Each structure stands twice: as structure tokens, then as C-alpha cells.
Amino acid sequence: MALVVICGQPCSGKSTAAACLANALSDTEAKPSLRIIDEASFHLSRNQSYADMTAEKNLRGVLRSEVDRSLSKDSIIIVDSLNSIKGYRYELWCLARAAGTRYCVVYCDTEENMCRTWNEERKEKGEPAYDDRIFEDLFRRFERPDSKNRWDSPLFELWPARDAIDKSSQAILDAVSYLTKRVDSKTRDVKILQPTIATQTARTSEANSLYEMDKATQEVINAIVEAQSNALGGPLNGVSLGPDLPSIDISRSVGLPELRRLRRTFIKLAGQTSLSGRPPPSDASSAKRMFVDYLNRELGNN
């Protein structure tokens, strides 16, 4: 249904805002399925997550992957993190667009001295807090959201130091209205992001490739099993799959468990290759040819 990006300086009231928004959404008649994704979801401490640029980059990757897996048209995902880099917010916006859901940003606008005070109070209480060095670095690098940007719009602003945050705060109410309002052909104030042709084509091509590979490799396995069955335990002089495909060089009996293991390994390797290079084949003949080559190498070594 929607992706909500909570944005703000360290110790600016983001988690409070996320909790209030979730409570307010739960009180609506629609009662949507809700999930808050944050560092605590993965048992990551604030100081470990932002200790250096590598750790911070890894954290963003973990959160982004979890958002991508969780997005659907039946739930509202709230990302409770700094989300301080505009390029990262753009990446989250792209995920929402690819999923065809609503999107908004809730910004906690809190003055630096108040953020610092709240961070010190958390230290005194023994609650999760930022080390001074990390706090200063994060505050310095924060990129304020701008409603003129697609990935920062619509923008709902909260001022936690000035106004106490609760589920009746105006920005929370506005966000709830935006996220739960019914949409029809006449609706103009709610925007549901639409996947681009490129996004749809990429996802469709990937799905087609995986389907064709799964189907083609199973057909090869079936051909081997059938040939061995017809041989009644006798020796095989290869297995032919057709005039335009290479033969499977197999002379010994290969059990179905071993064939299934080889098939699973091949599909896994093909998927890993597609992440760093060309995508897996999208037609059955190419998939069969690749699988036969793989089987000949593996079975020829045994």
C-alpha cells in the first residue's frame, strides 16, 4: 500500500514519530498491515552501524534490501532510520515506484542543540545513544529533504522540540489521511507511483528467464531418467535431446538425488552470474544447452 520514509537528524524524534504514525494508522477503519524497519530489527547498534563509511553503506544496503522484500500493495512499510542522504532516499523512492505503491517522507525538524541534549539524556539513562564523534559527523552530513524533489514528496514535517509528537499531531494526521485515502479517477491529492516500462520489462524478463531455466533443466533431468529407465540398468551411450542440442555424455547410472543436486547447483550458479554479468537465458534451447554443458563437465569429472 505505501512506503513511508522517516527522516531526520540523529536523536531528533524519528522513532517516536514512527511509533505515533503506526498507532494512528492502526486506529483507522482500514487497519492496514504495518511494519517498521529499523536498525533494531537486525540487532544493530547505532554506533556500530555508523562507525565508518563502510559500516554505514552496509547498513543502508541491509535496510534497502529488506524494504524491497517487504513492499507490497497490501501493507505499509515505515523505514525508521536517519535516511539522511538524498541519493538514498531516491533509491527508496525507486523501490516504491517499482512496487506501484504510495510514497511519502515524514521529516523531524529538530534543532541541533536539542538533538544533542536528547542524545546526552539517553546516555545518562543507559539507552542507545551516539558517541560524540559519530553524532557530530552524522549531523554535519545530513541532507535536508526538499518537497520540490520527487523522492522527498509529499513531505510531512514535524517539530518535536517545539510541539510534542503524538498520534494527533497535524503532520501525523495528514500523513494518515494521505496513506489511507481511497483513490479513484477523480483523486488528485494522492499519488500512487507507477512502474516505468524499463522497470516492468526488467522484472518481467528476469521472471521469464527463471521460469524458462527451471522448466528447461527439469526437462533435461526427465530425459536422463527416462533414458536410464529404458536402458534397464545397462550402459548408456549418451542421451540425445534433439538435433539442435548437444548430447549428454553419460555412461554410468546417475541417481535422481544426484541429478536434482546438480540441477539446484546449476540454477544457483546461473543466478549468481546474472547479478554481476549477463542475465540467464530467456529461451528453453539456450538454457538446455548451458545445463548440458554443465552436466558434461560435472559428470565427466566423476
CSV table of C-alpha atoms in Angstrom, one decimal, residues 34 44 50 76 108 116 148 156 177 180 208-210 228 291:
chain,number,residue,atom,x,y,z
A,34,LEU,CA,2.1,-2.4,9.2
A,44,LEU,CA,22.4,-3.4,15.1
A,50,TYR,CA,27.7,4.4,11.7
A,76,ILE,CA,2.5,-0.1,4.8
A,108,CYS,CA,11.5,15.5,12.1
A,116,ARG,CA,22.5,16.9,21.3
A,148,LYS,CA,10.5,20.0,-4.7
A,156,PHE,CA,5.1,15.9,6.2
A,177,SER,CA,-5.1,10.7,5.5
A,180,THR,CA,-5.4,5.6,3.7
A,208,ASN,CA,10.7,-15.2,-17.7
A,209,SER,CA,14.4,-16.3,-17.6
A,210,LEU,CA,14.0,-18.0,-14.2
A,228,GLN,CA,18.2,-44.8,-17.9
A,291,PHE,CA,22.8,-27.1,-18.5
